[in-house]
């Protein structure tokens, strides 16, 4: 949990705030906390850049091996219909927005320490940066 829930009246039985107002407050709180209180965080899809950023941030600490994302290449991932994907994104819209913010913040932090971001050459990416996905036609 990254957000300060007390800011959004989550602990109050009768709030004057709407659900949307509470959600926006929680999202902004999570963004602020990530930017302010996390000296480092990495992005799974960018393991090489995450390692480089860690090593620059904590000068002198070096990994003995290169960090890798060990997702199984043999894993069976489900192909979703547009309808189901839209429902998942709708139900997780705050997480999606926080993830997009975190990716942007991560790229800014790379730039600050002169690390050129690059895409991993991993063909197991499930969700692209712009949240494209494979769909099947409804039967």
CSV table of N, CA, C and O in Angstrom, one decimal:
chain,number,residue,atom,x,y,z
A,1,UNK,N,0.9,-1.2,0.0
A,1,UNK,CA,0.0,0.0,0.0
A,1,UNK,C,0.9,1.2,0.0
A,1,UNK,O,1.7,1.4,0.9
A,2,UNK,N,0.8,2.0,-1.0
A,2,UNK,CA,1.6,3.2,-1.1
A,2,UNK,C,0.9,4.5,-0.7
A,2,UNK,O,1.5,5.5,-0.3
A,3,UNK,N,-0.4,4.4,-0.7
A,3,UNK,CA,-1.2,5.6,-0.4
A,3,UNK,C,-1.5,5.8,1.1
A,3,UNK,O,-1.6,4.8,1.8
A,4,UNK,N,-1.6,7.0,1.5
A,4,UNK,CA,-2.0,7.4,2.9
A,4,UNK,C,-3.5,7.4,2.9
A,4,UNK,O,-4.1,8.4,2.4
A,5,UNK,N,-4.2,6.4,3.3
A,5,UNK,CA,-5.6,6.2,3.3
A,5,UNK,C,-6.4,7.2,4.1
A,5,UNK,O,-7.5,7.6,3.9
A,6,UNK,N,-5.7,7.7,5.2
A,6,UNK,CA,-6.4,8.7,6.0
A,6,UNK,C,-6.7,10.0,5.3
A,6,UNK,O,-7.6,10.7,5.6
A,7,UNK,N,-5.9,10.3,4.2
A,7,UNK,CA,-6.2,11.5,3.5
A,7,UNK,C,-7.5,11.5,2.7
A,7,UNK,O,-8.1,12.5,2.4
A,8,UNK,N,-7.9,10.3,2.4
A,8,UNK,CA,-9.1,10.1,1.5
A,8,UNK,C,-10.4,9.7,2.3
A,8,UNK,O,-11.4,9.4,1.7
A,9,UNK,N,-10.3,9.9,3.6
A,9,UNK,CA,-11.5,9.5,4.4
A,9,UNK,C,-11.9,8.1,4.4
A,9,UNK,O,-13.0,7.7,4.6
A,10,UNK,N,-10.9,7.2,4.1
A,10,UNK,CA,-11.2,5.8,4.0
A,10,UNK,C,-11.6,5.2,5.3
A,10,UNK,O,-12.3,4.2,5.4
A,11,UNK,N,-11.2,5.8,6.4
A,11,UNK,CA,-11.5,5.3,7.7
A,11,UNK,C,-12.7,6.0,8.3
A,11,UNK,O,-13.0,5.8,9.5
A,12,UNK,N,-13.3,6.8,7.6
A,12,UNK,CA,-14.5,7.5,8.1
A,12,UNK,C,-15.8,6.9,7.5
A,12,UNK,O,-15.9,6.6,6.3
A,13,UNK,N,-16.7,6.6,8.4
A,13,UNK,CA,-17.9,5.9,7.9
A,13,UNK,C,-18.8,6.8,7.0
A,13,UNK,O,-19.4,6.4,6.0
A,14,UNK,N,-18.8,8.1,7.3
A,14,UNK,CA,-19.7,9.0,6.5
A,14,UNK,C,-18.8,10.2,6.0
A,14,UNK,O,-18.6,11.1,6.7
A,15,UNK,N,-18.3,10.0,4.8
A,15,UNK,CA,-17.4,11.0,4.2
A,15,UNK,C,-18.2,11.9,3.3
A,15,UNK,O,-19.2,11.5,2.7
A,16,UNK,N,-17.8,13.1,3.2
A,16,UNK,CA,-18.4,14.1,2.3
A,16,UNK,C,-17.8,13.9,0.9
A,16,UNK,O,-18.2,14.6,-0.1
A,17,UNK,N,-16.8,13.1,0.7
A,17,UNK,CA,-16.1,12.9,-0.6
A,17,UNK,C,-16.8,11.8,-1.4
A,17,UNK,O,-17.2,10.8,-0.8
A,18,UNK,N,-16.8,12.0,-2.7
A,18,UNK,CA,-17.3,11.0,-3.5
A,18,UNK,C,-16.3,9.9,-3.7
A,18,UNK,O,-15.1,10.1,-3.4
A,19,UNK,N,-16.7,8.7,-4.2
A,19,UNK,CA,-15.8,7.6,-4.5
A,19,UNK,C,-14.7,8.1,-5.4
A,19,UNK,O,-13.5,7.8,-5.2
A,20,UNK,N,-15.0,8.8,-6.5
A,20,UNK,CA,-14.0,9.3,-7.4
A,20,UNK,C,-13.0,10.3,-6.7
A,20,UNK,O,-11.8,10.2,-7.0
A,21,UNK,N,-13.5,11.2,-5.9
A,21,UNK,CA,-12.6,12.1,-5.1
A,21,UNK,C,-11.7,11.3,-4.3
A,21,UNK,O,-10.5,11.6,-4.2
A,22,UNK,N,-12.2,10.3,-3.6
A,22,UNK,CA,-11.3,9.4,-2.7
A,22,UNK,C,-10.3,8.7,-3.5
A,22,UNK,O,-9.1,8.6,-3.1
A,23,UNK,N,-10.7,8.2,-4.7
A,23,UNK,CA,-9.7,7.5,-5.5
A,23,UNK,C,-8.6,8.4,-6.0
A,23,UNK,O,-7.5,8.0,-6.0
A,24,UNK,N,-9.0,9.6,-6.4
A,24,UNK,CA,-8.0,10.5,-6.9
A,24,UNK,C,-7.0,10.9,-5.8
A,24,UNK,O,-5.8,11.1,-6.0
A,25,UNK,N,-7.5,11.1,-4.6
A,25,UNK,CA,-6.7,11.4,-3.4
A,25,UNK,C,-5.7,10.3,-3.1
A,25,UNK,O,-4.5,10.5,-2.9
A,26,UNK,N,-6.3,9.1,-3.2
A,26,UNK,CA,-5.4,7.9,-2.9
A,26,UNK,C,-4.3,7.8,-4.0
A,26,UNK,O,-3.1,7.5,-3.7
A,27,UNK,N,-4.7,7.9,-5.2
A,27,UNK,CA,-3.7,7.8,-6.3
A,27,UNK,C,-2.6,8.9,-6.2
A,27,UNK,O,-1.5,8.6,-6.3
A,28,UNK,N,-3.0,10.1,-5.9
A,28,UNK,CA,-2.1,11.2,-5.8
A,28,UNK,C,-1.1,11.0,-4.6
A,28,UNK,O,0.1,11.2,-4.7
A,29,UNK,N,-1.7,10.4,-3.5
A,29,UNK,CA,-0.9,10.1,-2.3
A,29,UNK,C,0.1,9.0,-2.7
A,29,UNK,O,1.3,9.1,-2.3
A,30,UNK,N,-0.3,8.0,-3.4
A,30,UNK,CA,0.6,6.9,-3.8
A,30,UNK,C,1.7,7.5,-4.7
A,30,UNK,O,2.9,7.1,-4.5
A,31,UNK,N,1.4,8.3,-5.6
A,31,UNK,CA,2.4,8.9,-6.5
A,31,UNK,C,3.4,9.8,-5.7
A,31,UNK,O,4.6,9.7,-5.9
A,32,UNK,N,2.9,10.6,-4.8
A,32,UNK,CA,3.7,11.5,-4.0
A,32,UNK,C,4.7,10.6,-3.1
A,32,UNK,O,5.9,10.9,-3.0
A,33,UNK,N,4.1,9.6,-2.5
A,33,UNK,CA,5.0,8.7,-1.7
A,33,UNK,C,6.1,8.0,-2.5
A,33,UNK,O,7.2,7.9,-2.0
A,34,UNK,N,5.7,7.5,-3.7
A,34,UNK,CA,6.7,6.8,-4.5
A,34,UNK,C,7.8,7.8,-4.9
A,34,UNK,O,9.0,7.5,-4.8
A,35,UNK,N,7.4,9.0,-5.3
A,35,UNK,CA,8.4,10.0,-5.7
A,35,UNK,C,9.3,10.5,-4.6
A,35,UNK,O,10.5,10.8,-4.8
A,36,UNK,N,8.7,10.6,-3.4
A,36,UNK,CA,9.4,11.3,-2.3
A,36,UNK,C,10.1,10.3,-1.4
A,36,UNK,O,11.3,10.6,-1.0
A,37,UNK,N,9.5,9.2,-1.1
A,37,UNK,CA,10.1,8.3,0.0
A,37,UNK,C,10.8,7.0,-0.6
A,37,UNK,O,11.4,6.3,0.2
A,38,UNK,N,10.7,6.8,-1.8
A,38,UNK,CA,11.4,5.6,-2.4
A,38,UNK,C,12.7,6.0,-3.1
A,38,UNK,O,12.6,6.5,-4.2
A,39,UNK,N,13.8,5.9,-2.4
A,39,UNK,CA,15.1,6.2,-3.0
A,39,UNK,C,15.3,5.4,-4.3
A,39,UNK,O,15.9,5.9,-5.3
A,40,UNK,N,14.8,4.2,-4.3
A,40,UNK,CA,15.0,3.3,-5.5
A,40,UNK,C,13.7,2.4,-5.6
A,40,UNK,O,13.2,2.0,-4.6
A,41,UNK,N,13.4,2.2,-6.8
A,41,UNK,CA,12.5,1.1,-7.2
A,41,UNK,C,12.8,0.7,-8.6
A,41,UNK,O,13.4,1.5,-9.4
A,42,UNK,N,12.6,-0.5,-9.0
A,42,UNK,CA,12.9,-1.0,-10.3
A,42,UNK,C,11.6,-1.4,-11.0
A,42,UNK,O,10.5,-1.4,-10.4
A,43,UNK,N,11.8,-1.6,-12.3
A,43,UNK,CA,10.6,-2.0,-13.2
A,43,UNK,C,11.0,-3.4,-13.7
A,43,UNK,O,12.1,-3.6,-14.3
A,44,UNK,N,10.2,-4.4,-13.5
A,44,UNK,CA,10.4,-5.8,-13.9
A,44,UNK,C,10.8,-5.9,-15.3
A,44,UNK,O,11.7,-6.7,-15.7
A,45,UNK,N,10.1,-5.2,-16.2
A,45,UNK,CA,10.3,-5.3,-17.6
A,45,UNK,C,11.7,-4.6,-18.0
A,45,UNK,O,12.1,-4.7,-19.2
A,46,UNK,N,12.3,-3.9,-17.1
A,46,UNK,CA,13.6,-3.2,-17.4
A,46,UNK,C,14.6,-3.6,-16.3
A,46,UNK,O,15.1,-2.8,-15.6
A,47,UNK,N,14.9,-4.9,-16.3
A,47,UNK,CA,15.8,-5.4,-15.2
A,47,UNK,C,17.2,-4.8,-15.4
A,47,UNK,O,17.8,-4.4,-14.4
A,48,UNK,N,17.7,-4.7,-16.6
A,48,UNK,CA,19.1,-4.2,-16.8
A,48,UNK,C,19.2,-2.8,-16.3
A,48,UNK,O,20.1,-2.4,-15.6
A,49,UNK,N,18.2,-2.0,-16.7
A,49,UNK,CA,18.2,-0.6,-16.3
A,49,UNK,C,18.0,-0.4,-14.8
A,49,UNK,O,18.5,0.5,-14.2
A,50,UNK,N,17.1,-1.3,-14.3
A,50,UNK,CA,16.9,-1.2,-12.8
A,50,UNK,C,18.2,-1.5,-12.0
A,50,UNK,O,18.5,-0.8,-11.1
A,51,UNK,N,18.9,-2.5,-12.5
A,51,UNK,CA,20.2,-2.8,-11.9
A,51,UNK,C,21.2,-1.7,-12.0
A,51,UNK,O,21.8,-1.3,-11.0
A,52,UNK,N,21.3,-1.1,-13.2
A,52,UNK,CA,22.2,0.1,-13.4
A,52,UNK,C,21.8,1.2,-12.5
A,52,UNK,O,22.7,1.9,-11.9
A,53,UNK,N,20.5,1.5,-12.4
A,53,UNK,CA,20.0,2.6,-11.6
A,53,UNK,C,20.3,2.3,-10.1
A,53,UNK,O,20.8,3.2,-9.4
A,54,UNK,N,20.1,1.1,-9.6
A,54,UNK,CA,20.4,0.7,-8.3
A,54,UNK,C,21.9,0.9,-8.0
A,54,UNK,O,22.3,1.5,-6.9
A,55,UNK,N,22.8,0.5,-8.9
A,55,UNK,CA,24.2,0.6,-8.6
A,55,UNK,C,24.7,2.0,-8.6
A,55,UNK,O,25.6,2.4,-7.9
A,56,UNK,N,24.1,2.9,-9.5
A,56,UNK,CA,24.4,4.3,-9.4
A,56,UNK,C,23.9,5.0,-8.2
A,56,UNK,O,24.5,5.8,-7.6
A,57,UNK,N,22.7,4.6,-7.8
A,57,UNK,CA,22.0,5.3,-6.7
A,57,UNK,C,22.8,4.9,-5.4
A,57,UNK,O,23.0,5.8,-4.5
A,58,UNK,N,23.2,3.7,-5.2
A,58,UNK,CA,23.9,3.3,-4.0
A,58,UNK,C,25.3,3.0,-4.4
A,58,UNK,O,25.8,1.8,-4.4
A,59,UNK,N,26.1,4.0,-4.7
A,59,UNK,CA,27.4,4.0,-5.2
A,59,UNK,C,28.3,3.0,-4.4
A,59,UNK,O,28.3,3.1,-3.2
A,60,UNK,N,28.9,2.1,-5.1
A,60,UNK,CA,29.8,1.2,-4.4
A,60,UNK,C,29.1,-0.2,-4.3
A,60,UNK,O,29.8,-1.2,-4.1
A,61,UNK,N,27.8,-0.3,-4.4
A,61,UNK,CA,27.2,-1.6,-4.3
A,61,UNK,C,27.0,-2.1,-5.8
A,61,UNK,O,26.5,-1.5,-6.6
A,62,UNK,N,27.6,-3.3,-6.0
A,62,UNK,CA,27.6,-3.9,-7.3
A,62,UNK,C,27.0,-5.3,-7.2
A,62,UNK,O,27.4,-6.0,-6.3
A,63,UNK,N,26.2,-5.7,-8.2
A,63,UNK,CA,25.8,-7.1,-8.2
A,63,UNK,C,26.9,-7.9,-8.8
A,63,UNK,O,27.6,-7.5,-9.7
A,64,UNK,N,27.0,-9.2,-8.4
A,64,UNK,CA,28.0,-10.1,-9.0
A,64,UNK,C,27.4,-10.7,-10.2
A,64,UNK,O,28.2,-11.2,-11.0
A,65,UNK,N,26.1,-10.7,-10.4
A,65,UNK,CA,25.5,-11.3,-11.6
A,65,UNK,C,24.5,-10.3,-12.1
A,65,UNK,O,24.0,-9.4,-11.4
A,66,UNK,N,24.2,-10.3,-13.4
A,66,UNK,CA,23.2,-9.4,-14.0
A,66,UNK,C,21.8,-9.9,-13.6
A,66,UNK,O,21.5,-11.1,-13.6
A,67,UNK,N,21.0,-8.9,-13.2
A,67,UNK,CA,19.7,-9.2,-12.8
A,67,UNK,C,18.9,-9.6,-14.1
A,67,UNK,O,19.1,-9.0,-15.1
A,68,UNK,N,18.0,-10.6,-14.0
A,68,UNK,CA,17.2,-11.0,-15.1
A,68,UNK,C,15.8,-11.3,-14.6
A,68,UNK,O,15.6,-11.6,-13.4
A,69,UNK,N,14.9,-11.2,-15.5
A,69,UNK,CA,13.5,-11.5,-15.2
A,69,UNK,C,13.3,-13.0,-15.5
A,69,UNK,O,13.4,-13.4,-16.7
A,70,UNK,N,13.1,-13.8,-14.5
A,70,UNK,CA,13.0,-15.2,-14.8
A,70,UNK,C,11.6,-15.8,-15.0
A,70,UNK,O,11.2,-16.8,-14.4
A,71,UNK,N,10.8,-15.0,-15.7
A,71,UNK,CA,9.5,-15.5,-16.1
A,71,UNK,C,9.7,-16.8,-17.0
A,71,UNK,O,10.5,-16.8,-17.9
A,72,UNK,N,8.9,-17.7,-16.7
A,72,UNK,CA,9.0,-19.0,-17.5
A,72,UNK,C,8.6,-18.8,-18.9
A,72,UNK,O,7.5,-18.2,-19.2
A,73,UNK,N,9.5,-19.2,-19.8
A,73,UNK,CA,9.1,-19.1,-21.3
A,73,UNK,C,8.1,-20.1,-21.7
A,73,UNK,O,7.4,-20.0,-22.7
A,74,UNK,N,7.9,-21.1,-20.8
A,74,UNK,CA,6.9,-22.2,-21.1
A,74,UNK,C,5.6,-21.9,-20.4
A,74,UNK,O,4.7,-22.7,-20.6
A,75,UNK,N,5.5,-20.8,-19.7
A,75,UNK,CA,4.2,-20.5,-19.0
A,75,UNK,C,3.1,-20.4,-20.1
A,75,UNK,O,3.3,-19.9,-21.2
A,76,UNK,N,1.9,-20.8,-19.7
A,76,UNK,CA,0.8,-20.7,-20.5
A,76,UNK,C,0.0,-19.4,-20.2
A,76,UNK,O,-0.7,-19.4,-19.1
A,77,UNK,N,0.1,-18.4,-21.0
A,77,UNK,CA,-0.7,-17.2,-20.8
A,77,UNK,C,-2.0,-17.2,-21.5
A,77,UNK,O,-2.0,-17.7,-22.7
A,78,UNK,N,-3.0,-16.6,-21.0
A,78,UNK,CA,-4.3,-16.6,-21.6
A,78,UNK,C,-4.4,-15.4,-22.5
A,78,UNK,O,-3.9,-14.3,-22.2
A,79,UNK,N,-5.0,-15.6,-23.7
A,79,UNK,CA,-5.3,-14.6,-24.6
A,79,UNK,C,-6.7,-14.1,-24.2
A,79,UNK,O,-7.6,-14.9,-24.1
A,80,UNK,N,-6.8,-12.8,-24.0
A,80,UNK,CA,-8.1,-12.2,-23.5
A,80,UNK,C,-8.9,-11.6,-24.6
A,80,UNK,O,-8.3,-11.0,-25.6
A,81,UNK,N,-10.2,-11.6,-24.5
A,81,UNK,CA,-11.0,-10.9,-25.4
A,81,UNK,C,-10.9,-9.4,-25.1
A,81,UNK,O,-10.6,-9.0,-23.9
A,82,UNK,N,-11.3,-8.5,-26.0
A,82,UNK,CA,-11.3,-7.1,-25.7
A,82,UNK,C,-12.2,-6.8,-24.5
A,82,UNK,O,-11.9,-5.9,-23.7
A,83,UNK,N,-13.4,-7.5,-24.5
A,83,UNK,CA,-14.3,-7.2,-23.4
A,83,UNK,C,-13.7,-7.6,-22.0
A,83,UNK,O,-13.9,-6.8,-21.1
A,84,UNK,N,-13.1,-8.7,-21.9
A,84,UNK,CA,-12.5,-9.1,-20.7
A,84,UNK,C,-11.3,-8.2,-20.3
A,84,UNK,O,-11.1,-7.9,-19.1
A,85,UNK,N,-10.5,-7.9,-21.3
A,85,UNK,CA,-9.4,-7.0,-21.0
A,85,UNK,C,-9.9,-5.6,-20.5
A,85,UNK,O,-9.3,-5.1,-19.5
A,86,UNK,N,-10.9,-5.1,-21.2
A,86,UNK,CA,-11.4,-3.8,-20.8
A,86,UNK,C,-12.0,-3.9,-19.3
A,86,UNK,O,-11.8,-2.9,-18.5
A,87,UNK,N,-12.6,-5.0,-19.0
A,87,UNK,CA,-13.1,-5.1,-17.6
A,87,UNK,C,-12.0,-5.2,-16.6
A,87,UNK,O,-12.1,-4.5,-15.5
A,88,UNK,N,-10.9,-5.9,-16.9
A,88,UNK,CA,-9.7,-5.9,-16.0
A,88,UNK,C,-9.1,-4.5,-15.8
A,88,UNK,O,-8.8,-4.1,-14.7
A,89,UNK,N,-8.9,-3.8,-16.9
A,89,UNK,CA,-8.4,-2.5,-16.8
A,89,UNK,C,-9.3,-1.6,-16.0
A,89,UNK,O,-8.8,-0.8,-15.2
A,90,UNK,N,-10.6,-1.7,-16.3
A,90,UNK,CA,-11.6,-0.8,-15.5
A,90,UNK,C,-11.5,-1.1,-14.0
A,90,UNK,O,-11.5,-0.2,-13.2
A,91,UNK,N,-11.4,-2.3,-13.7
A,91,UNK,CA,-11.4,-2.7,-12.2
A,91,UNK,C,-10.1,-2.3,-11.6
A,91,UNK,O,-10.0,-2.2,-10.4
A,92,UNK,N,-9.0,-2.2,-12.4
A,92,UNK,CA,-7.7,-1.9,-11.8
A,92,UNK,C,-7.2,-0.6,-12.4
A,92,UNK,O,-6.0,-0.3,-12.4
A,93,UNK,N,-8.1,0.4,-12.7
A,93,UNK,CA,-7.7,1.6,-13.3
A,93,UNK,C,-6.7,2.4,-12.5
A,93,UNK,O,-5.8,3.1,-13.0
A,94,UNK,N,-6.8,2.4,-11.2
A,94,UNK,CA,-5.9,3.2,-10.3
A,94,UNK,C,-4.5,2.5,-10.4
A,94,UNK,O,-3.5,3.2,-10.4
A,95,UNK,N,-4.5,1.2,-10.4
A,95,UNK,CA,-3.2,0.5,-10.5
A,95,UNK,C,-2.5,0.8,-11.8
A,95,UNK,O,-1.3,1.0,-11.9
A,96,UNK,N,-3.3,0.8,-12.9
A,96,UNK,CA,-2.8,1.1,-14.2
A,96,UNK,C,-2.2,2.5,-14.3
A,96,UNK,O,-1.1,2.7,-14.8
A,97,UNK,N,-2.9,3.4,-13.7
A,97,UNK,CA,-2.4,4.8,-13.7
A,97,UNK,C,-1.2,5.0,-12.9
A,97,UNK,O,-0.2,5.7,-13.2
A,98,UNK,N,-1.1,4.3,-11.7
A,98,UNK,CA,0.1,4.3,-10.9
A,98,UNK,C,1.2,3.7,-11.6
A,98,UNK,O,2.4,4.2,-11.5
A,99,UNK,N,1.0,2.6,-12.2
A,99,UNK,CA,2.1,1.9,-13.0
A,99,UNK,C,2.6,2.8,-14.1
A,99,UNK,O,3.8,2.9,-14.3
A,100,UNK,N,1.7,3.5,-14.8
A,100,UNK,CA,2.2,4.4,-15.9
A,100,UNK,C,3.0,5.5,-15.3
A,100,UNK,O,4.0,5.9,-15.8
A,101,UNK,N,2.6,6.1,-14.1
A,101,UNK,CA,3.4,7.1,-13.5
A,101,UNK,C,4.7,6.6,-13.0
A,101,UNK,O,5.7,7.2,-13.2
A,102,UNK,N,4.7,5.4,-12.5
A,102,UNK,CA,6.0,4.8,-12.0
A,102,UNK,C,7.0,4.6,-13.1
A,102,UNK,O,8.2,4.8,-13.0
A,103,UNK,N,6.5,4.1,-14.3
A,103,UNK,CA,7.3,3.9,-15.5
A,103,UNK,C,7.9,5.3,-15.9
A,103,UNK,O,9.1,5.4,-16.2
A,104,UNK,N,7.1,6.3,-15.9
A,104,UNK,CA,7.6,7.7,-16.3
A,104,UNK,C,8.6,8.2,-15.3
A,104,UNK,O,9.7,8.7,-15.7
A,105,UNK,N,8.4,8.0,-14.0
A,105,UNK,CA,9.3,8.4,-12.9
A,105,UNK,C,10.6,7.6,-13.0
A,105,UNK,O,11.7,8.2,-12.9
A,106,UNK,N,10.5,6.3,-13.3
A,106,UNK,CA,11.7,5.5,-13.5
A,106,UNK,C,12.5,6.0,-14.7
A,106,UNK,O,13.8,6.1,-14.5
A,107,UNK,N,11.9,6.3,-15.8
A,107,UNK,CA,12.7,6.8,-16.9
A,107,UNK,C,13.3,8.2,-16.6
A,107,UNK,O,14.4,8.4,-17.1
A,108,UNK,N,12.6,9.0,-15.9
A,108,UNK,CA,13.2,10.3,-15.5
A,108,UNK,C,14.4,10.1,-14.6
A,108,UNK,O,15.4,10.8,-14.7
A,109,UNK,N,14.3,9.1,-13.7
A,109,UNK,CA,15.5,8.8,-12.8
A,109,UNK,C,16.6,8.3,-13.6
A,109,UNK,O,17.8,8.6,-13.2
A,110,UNK,N,16.4,7.5,-14.6
A,110,UNK,CA,17.5,7.0,-15.4
A,110,UNK,C,18.2,8.2,-16.1
A,110,UNK,O,19.4,8.2,-16.1
A,111,UNK,N,17.3,9.1,-16.6
A,111,UNK,CA,17.9,10.2,-17.3
A,111,UNK,C,18.7,11.1,-16.4
A,111,UNK,O,19.8,11.6,-16.8
A,112,UNK,N,18.3,11.2,-15.2
A,112,UNK,CA,19.1,12.1,-14.2
A,112,UNK,C,20.5,11.6,-14.0
A,112,UNK,O,21.4,12.3,-13.6
A,113,UNK,N,20.7,10.2,-14.1
A,113,UNK,CA,22.0,9.7,-13.8
A,113,UNK,C,22.7,9.2,-15.1
A,113,UNK,O,23.6,8.4,-15.1
A,114,UNK,N,22.2,9.7,-16.3
A,114,UNK,CA,22.7,9.5,-17.6
A,114,UNK,C,22.8,8.0,-18.0
A,114,UNK,O,23.7,7.5,-18.5
A,115,UNK,N,21.7,7.3,-17.7
A,115,UNK,CA,21.5,6.0,-18.2
A,115,UNK,C,20.5,6.0,-19.3
A,115,UNK,O,19.4,6.5,-19.2
A,116,UNK,N,20.9,5.5,-20.5
A,116,UNK,CA,20.0,5.4,-21.6
A,116,UNK,C,19.2,4.2,-21.5
A,116,UNK,O,19.7,3.1,-21.4
A,117,UNK,N,17.9,4.4,-21.4
A,117,UNK,CA,16.9,3.3,-21.3
A,117,UNK,C,16.9,2.5,-22.5
A,117,UNK,O,17.0,3.0,-23.6
A,118,UNK,N,16.7,1.2,-22.4
A,118,UNK,CA,16.6,0.3,-23.5
A,118,UNK,C,15.5,-0.7,-23.2
A,118,UNK,O,15.3,-1.0,-22.0
A,119,UNK,N,14.9,-1.3,-24.2
A,119,UNK,CA,13.9,-2.4,-24.0
A,119,UNK,C,14.7,-3.7,-23.8
A,119,UNK,O,15.7,-3.9,-24.4
A,120,UNK,N,14.2,-4.4,-22.9
A,120,UNK,CA,14.7,-5.8,-22.7
A,120,UNK,C,14.5,-6.6,-24.0
A,120,UNK,O,13.5,-6.4,-24.6
A,121,UNK,N,15.4,-7.5,-24.3
A,121,UNK,CA,15.2,-8.4,-25.4
A,121,UNK,C,14.5,-9.7,-25.0
A,121,UNK,O,14.9,-10.7,-25.3
A,122,UNK,N,13.4,-9.5,-24.2
A,122,UNK,CA,12.7,-10.6,-23.6
A,122,UNK,C,11.3,-10.7,-24.4
A,122,UNK,O,10.6,-9.7,-24.4
A,123,UNK,N,11.1,-11.8,-25.0
A,123,UNK,CA,9.8,-11.9,-25.8
A,123,UNK,C,8.6,-12.3,-25.0
A,123,UNK,O,7.6,-12.7,-25.5
A,124,UNK,N,8.8,-12.3,-23.7
A,124,UNK,CA,7.7,-12.8,-22.8
A,124,UNK,C,6.9,-11.6,-22.2
A,124,UNK,O,6.1,-11.8,-21.3
A,125,UNK,N,7.0,-10.4,-22.8
A,125,UNK,CA,6.3,-9.3,-22.2
A,125,UNK,C,4.8,-9.5,-22.4
A,125,UNK,O,4.3,-9.8,-23.5
A,126,UNK,N,4.1,-9.4,-21.3
A,126,UNK,CA,2.7,-9.7,-21.4
A,126,UNK,C,1.9,-8.5,-21.6
A,126,UNK,O,0.9,-8.4,-22.4
A,127,UNK,N,2.2,-7.4,-21.0
A,127,UNK,CA,1.5,-6.1,-21.2
A,127,UNK,C,2.5,-5.1,-21.7
A,127,UNK,O,3.5,-4.9,-21.0
A,128,UNK,N,2.3,-4.5,-22.8
A,128,UNK,CA,3.2,-3.6,-23.4
A,128,UNK,C,3.1,-2.2,-22.6
A,128,UNK,O,2.2,-2.0,-21.9
A,129,UNK,N,4.0,-1.3,-22.9
A,129,UNK,CA,4.1,0.0,-22.3
A,129,UNK,C,2.7,0.7,-22.4
A,129,UNK,O,2.3,1.4,-21.6
A,130,UNK,N,2.1,0.6,-23.6
A,130,UNK,CA,0.9,1.3,-23.8
A,130,UNK,C,-0.3,0.4,-23.6
A,130,UNK,O,-1.4,0.8,-24.0
A,131,UNK,N,-0.1,-0.7,-22.9
A,131,UNK,CA,-1.2,-1.6,-22.5
A,131,UNK,C,-1.9,-2.2,-23.7
A,131,UNK,O,-3.1,-2.4,-23.7
A,132,UNK,N,-1.2,-2.4,-24.8
A,132,UNK,CA,-1.8,-3.2,-25.9
A,132,UNK,C,-1.9,-4.6,-25.5
A,132,UNK,O,-1.2,-5.1,-24.6
A,133,UNK,N,-2.7,-5.4,-26.1
A,133,UNK,CA,-2.9,-6.7,-25.8
A,133,UNK,C,-3.4,-7.5,-26.9
A,133,UNK,O,-3.9,-7.0,-27.9
A,134,UNK,N,-3.3,-8.8,-26.9
A,134,UNK,CA,-3.8,-9.7,-27.9
A,134,UNK,C,-5.3,-10.0,-27.6
A,134,UNK,O,-5.7,-10.3,-26.4
A,135,UNK,N,-6.1,-9.9,-28.6
A,135,UNK,CA,-7.5,-10.2,-28.3
A,135,UNK,C,-8.0,-11.3,-29.3
A,135,UNK,O,-7.4,-11.6,-30.3
A,136,UNK,N,-9.1,-11.9,-28.8
A,136,UNK,CA,-9.7,-12.9,-29.7
A,136,UNK,C,-11.2,-12.4,-29.9
A,136,UNK,O,-11.7,-11.7,-29.1
A,137,UNK,N,-11.7,-12.8,-31.0
A,137,UNK,CA,-13.1,-12.4,-31.3
A,137,UNK,C,-14.0,-13.2,-30.4
A,137,UNK,O,-13.8,-14.3,-30.1
A,138,UNK,N,-15.1,-12.5,-30.0
A,138,UNK,CA,-16.1,-13.1,-29.1
A,138,UNK,C,-16.8,-14.1,-30.0
A,138,UNK,O,-17.1,-13.9,-31.2
A,139,UNK,N,-17.1,-15.2,-29.4
A,139,UNK,CA,-17.9,-16.3,-30.1
A,139,UNK,C,-19.3,-16.1,-29.9
A,139,UNK,O,-19.8,-15.8,-28.9
